[in-house]
PDB file of C-alpha atoms in Angstrom:
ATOM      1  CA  UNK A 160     110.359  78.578  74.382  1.00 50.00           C
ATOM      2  CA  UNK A 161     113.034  77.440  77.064  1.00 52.00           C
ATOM      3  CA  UNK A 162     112.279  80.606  78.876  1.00 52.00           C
ATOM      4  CA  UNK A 163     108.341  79.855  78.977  1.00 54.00           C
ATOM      5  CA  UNK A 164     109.231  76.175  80.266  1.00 54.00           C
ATOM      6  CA  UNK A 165     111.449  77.190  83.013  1.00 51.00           C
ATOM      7  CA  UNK A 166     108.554  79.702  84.461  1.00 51.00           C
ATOM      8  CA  UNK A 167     106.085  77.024  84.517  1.00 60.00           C
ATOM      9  CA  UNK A 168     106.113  75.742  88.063  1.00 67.00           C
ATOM     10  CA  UNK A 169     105.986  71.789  88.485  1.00 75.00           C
ATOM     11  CA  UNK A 170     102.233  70.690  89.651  1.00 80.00           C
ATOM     12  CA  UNK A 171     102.585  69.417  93.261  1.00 78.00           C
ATOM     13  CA  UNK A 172      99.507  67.938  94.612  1.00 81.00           C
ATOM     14  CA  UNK A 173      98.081  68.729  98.052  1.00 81.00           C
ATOM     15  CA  UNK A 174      99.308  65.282  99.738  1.00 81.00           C
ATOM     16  CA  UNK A 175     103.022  66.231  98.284  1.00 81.00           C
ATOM     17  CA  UNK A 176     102.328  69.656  99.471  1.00 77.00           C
ATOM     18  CA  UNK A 177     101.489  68.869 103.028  1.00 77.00           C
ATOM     19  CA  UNK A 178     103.976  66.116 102.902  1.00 76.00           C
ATOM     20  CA  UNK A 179     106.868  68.774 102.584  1.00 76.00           C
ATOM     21  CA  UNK A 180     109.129  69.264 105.265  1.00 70.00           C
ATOM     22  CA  UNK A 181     108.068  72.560 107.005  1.00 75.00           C
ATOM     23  CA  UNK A 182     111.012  75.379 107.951  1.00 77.00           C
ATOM     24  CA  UNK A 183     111.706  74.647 112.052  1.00 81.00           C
ATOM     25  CA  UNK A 184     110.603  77.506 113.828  1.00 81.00           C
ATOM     26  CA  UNK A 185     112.719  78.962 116.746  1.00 85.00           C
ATOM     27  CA  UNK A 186     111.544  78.527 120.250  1.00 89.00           C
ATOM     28  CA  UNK A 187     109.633  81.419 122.109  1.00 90.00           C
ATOM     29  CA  UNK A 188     112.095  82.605 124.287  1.00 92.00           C
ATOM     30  CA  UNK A 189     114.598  83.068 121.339  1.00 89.00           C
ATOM     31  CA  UNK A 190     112.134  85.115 119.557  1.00 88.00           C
ATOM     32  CA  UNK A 191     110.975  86.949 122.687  1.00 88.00           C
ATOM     33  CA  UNK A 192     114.947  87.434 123.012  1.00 87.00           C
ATOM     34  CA  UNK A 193     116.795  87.801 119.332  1.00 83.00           C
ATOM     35  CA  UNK A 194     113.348  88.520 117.574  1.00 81.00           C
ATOM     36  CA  UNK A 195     111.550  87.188 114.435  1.00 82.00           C
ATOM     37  CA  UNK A 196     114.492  85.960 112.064  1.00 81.00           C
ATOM     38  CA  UNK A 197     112.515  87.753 109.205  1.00 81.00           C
ATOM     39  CA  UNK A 198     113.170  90.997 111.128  1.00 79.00           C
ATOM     40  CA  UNK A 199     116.559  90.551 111.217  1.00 78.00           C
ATOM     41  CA  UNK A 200     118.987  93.513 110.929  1.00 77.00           C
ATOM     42  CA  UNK A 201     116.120  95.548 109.946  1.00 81.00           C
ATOM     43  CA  UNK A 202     115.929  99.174 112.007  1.00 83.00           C
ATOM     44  CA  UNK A 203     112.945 101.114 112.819  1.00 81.00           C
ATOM     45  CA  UNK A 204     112.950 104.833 112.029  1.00 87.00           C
ATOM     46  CA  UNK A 205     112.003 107.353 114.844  1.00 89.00           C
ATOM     47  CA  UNK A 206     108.554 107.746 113.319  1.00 89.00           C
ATOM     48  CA  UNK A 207     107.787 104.483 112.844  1.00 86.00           C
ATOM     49  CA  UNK A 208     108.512 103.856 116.307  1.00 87.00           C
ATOM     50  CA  UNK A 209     105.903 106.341 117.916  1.00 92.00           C
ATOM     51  CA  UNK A 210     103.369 105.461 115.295  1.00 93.00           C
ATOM     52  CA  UNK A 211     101.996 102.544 116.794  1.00 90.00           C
ATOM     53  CA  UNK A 212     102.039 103.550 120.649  1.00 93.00           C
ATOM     54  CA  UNK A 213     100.370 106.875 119.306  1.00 95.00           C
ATOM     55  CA  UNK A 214      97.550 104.518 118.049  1.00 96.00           C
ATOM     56  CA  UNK A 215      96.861 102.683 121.017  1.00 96.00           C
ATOM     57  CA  UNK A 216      97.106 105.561 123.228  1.00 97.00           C
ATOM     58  CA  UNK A 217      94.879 107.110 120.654  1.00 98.00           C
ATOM     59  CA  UNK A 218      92.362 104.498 120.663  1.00 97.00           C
ATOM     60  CA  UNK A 219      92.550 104.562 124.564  1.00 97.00           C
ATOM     61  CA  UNK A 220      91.629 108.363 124.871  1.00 97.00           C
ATOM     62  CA  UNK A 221      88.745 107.810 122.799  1.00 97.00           C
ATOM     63  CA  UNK A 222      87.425 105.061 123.875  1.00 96.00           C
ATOM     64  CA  UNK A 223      87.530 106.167 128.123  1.00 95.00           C
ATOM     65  CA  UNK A 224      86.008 109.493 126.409  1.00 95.00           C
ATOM     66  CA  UNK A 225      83.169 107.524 124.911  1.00 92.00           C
ATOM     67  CA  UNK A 226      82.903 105.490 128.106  1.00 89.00           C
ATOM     68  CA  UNK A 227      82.134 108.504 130.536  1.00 88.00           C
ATOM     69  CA  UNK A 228      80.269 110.275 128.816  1.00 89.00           C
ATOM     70  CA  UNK A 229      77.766 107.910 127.272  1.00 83.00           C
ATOM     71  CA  UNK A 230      74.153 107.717 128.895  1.00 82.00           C
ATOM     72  CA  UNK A 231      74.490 104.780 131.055  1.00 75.00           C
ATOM     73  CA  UNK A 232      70.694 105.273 132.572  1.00 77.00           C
ATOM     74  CA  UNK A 233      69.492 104.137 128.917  1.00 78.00           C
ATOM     75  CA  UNK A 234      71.218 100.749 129.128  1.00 77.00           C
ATOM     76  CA  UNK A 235      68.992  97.949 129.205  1.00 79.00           C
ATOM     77  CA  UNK A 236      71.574  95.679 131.397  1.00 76.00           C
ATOM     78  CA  UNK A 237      70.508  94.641 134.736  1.00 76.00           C
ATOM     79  CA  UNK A 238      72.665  96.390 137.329  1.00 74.00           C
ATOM     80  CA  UNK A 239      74.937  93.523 139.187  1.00 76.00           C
ATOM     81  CA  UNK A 240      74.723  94.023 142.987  1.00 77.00           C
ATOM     82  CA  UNK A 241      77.230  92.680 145.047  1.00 76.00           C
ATOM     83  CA  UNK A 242      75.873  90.634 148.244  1.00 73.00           C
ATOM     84  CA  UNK A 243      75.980  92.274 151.745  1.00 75.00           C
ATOM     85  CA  UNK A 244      77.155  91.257 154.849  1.00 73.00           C
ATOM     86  CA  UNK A 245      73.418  91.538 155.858  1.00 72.00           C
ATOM     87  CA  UNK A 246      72.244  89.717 152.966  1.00 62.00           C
ATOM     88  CA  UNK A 247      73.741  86.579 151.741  1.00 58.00           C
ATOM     89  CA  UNK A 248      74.012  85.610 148.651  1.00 58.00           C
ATOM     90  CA  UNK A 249      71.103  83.107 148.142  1.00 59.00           C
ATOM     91  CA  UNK A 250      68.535  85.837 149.181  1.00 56.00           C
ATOM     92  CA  UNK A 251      69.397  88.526 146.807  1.00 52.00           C
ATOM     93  CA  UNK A 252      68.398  86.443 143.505  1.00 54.00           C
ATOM     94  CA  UNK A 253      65.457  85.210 145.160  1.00 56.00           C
ATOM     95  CA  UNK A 254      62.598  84.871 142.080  1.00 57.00           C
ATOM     96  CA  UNK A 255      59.352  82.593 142.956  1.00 60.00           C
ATOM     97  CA  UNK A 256      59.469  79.601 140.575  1.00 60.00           C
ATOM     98  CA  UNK A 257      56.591  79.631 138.337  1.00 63.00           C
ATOM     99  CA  UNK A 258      53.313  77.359 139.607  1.00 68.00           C
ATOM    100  CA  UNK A 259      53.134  73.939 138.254  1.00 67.00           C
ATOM    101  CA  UNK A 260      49.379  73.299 136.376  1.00 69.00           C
ATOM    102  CA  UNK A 261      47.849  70.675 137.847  1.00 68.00           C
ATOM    103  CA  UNK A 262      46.610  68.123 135.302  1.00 68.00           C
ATOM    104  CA  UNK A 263      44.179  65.496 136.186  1.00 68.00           C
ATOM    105  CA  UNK A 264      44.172  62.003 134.658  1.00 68.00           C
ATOM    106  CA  UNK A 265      42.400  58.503 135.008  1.00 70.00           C
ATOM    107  CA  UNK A 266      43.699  55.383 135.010  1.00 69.00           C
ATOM    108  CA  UNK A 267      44.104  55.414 131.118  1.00 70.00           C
ATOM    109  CA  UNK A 268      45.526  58.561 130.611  1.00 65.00           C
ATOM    110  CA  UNK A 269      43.369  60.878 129.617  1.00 68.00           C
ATOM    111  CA  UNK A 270      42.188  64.429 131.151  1.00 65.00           C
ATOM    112  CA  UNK A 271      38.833  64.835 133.079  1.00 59.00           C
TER     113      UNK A 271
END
């Protein structure tokens, strides 16, 4: 029974839980420098050191693969333009505004 009682964890309640002082975390620059303190003294193996480059560059290949050779005369996106020297910029979005309706009303208000 002494054994059961000293697994049981004491109930803390949020407010005494958010009240606890947090563990200071180093600066930036140290961990930029030094690295994480968790990593600490901890080596990486020759594989696990290629592993994650080979990903990205993995990724990379595929993805400028995919790029090139999809159909880009399907897209649906309107093709950006860049403005001229001829033609400045206010001219080459130039869309007619759409024409008010004209509503006539009397005195009180209503349509004739």
């Amino acid at each position: 029974e002494a054994v059961e009682e000293k697994k049981e964890e004491e109930y803390i309640s949020p407010i005494e839980a958010k009240l606890r002082q947090k563990k200071p975390l180093p600066s930036v620059q140290e961990m930029l420098i030094h690295g994480a303190p968790e990593d600490e003294g901890k080596k990486l193996t020759f594989l696990e050191s290629l592993v994650g480059p080979g990903l990205l560059l993995i990724v990379f290949v595929v993805s400028l693969v995919i790029f090139h050779n999809a159909p880009h005369s399907k897209s649906n996106h309107k093709k950006i333009t860049l403005p001229s020297r001829n033609r400045p910029i206010h001219q080459m979005h130039q869309q007619q505004p759409p024409e008010p309706t004209k509503i006539n009303l009397d005195n009180d208000g209503n349509e004739f």
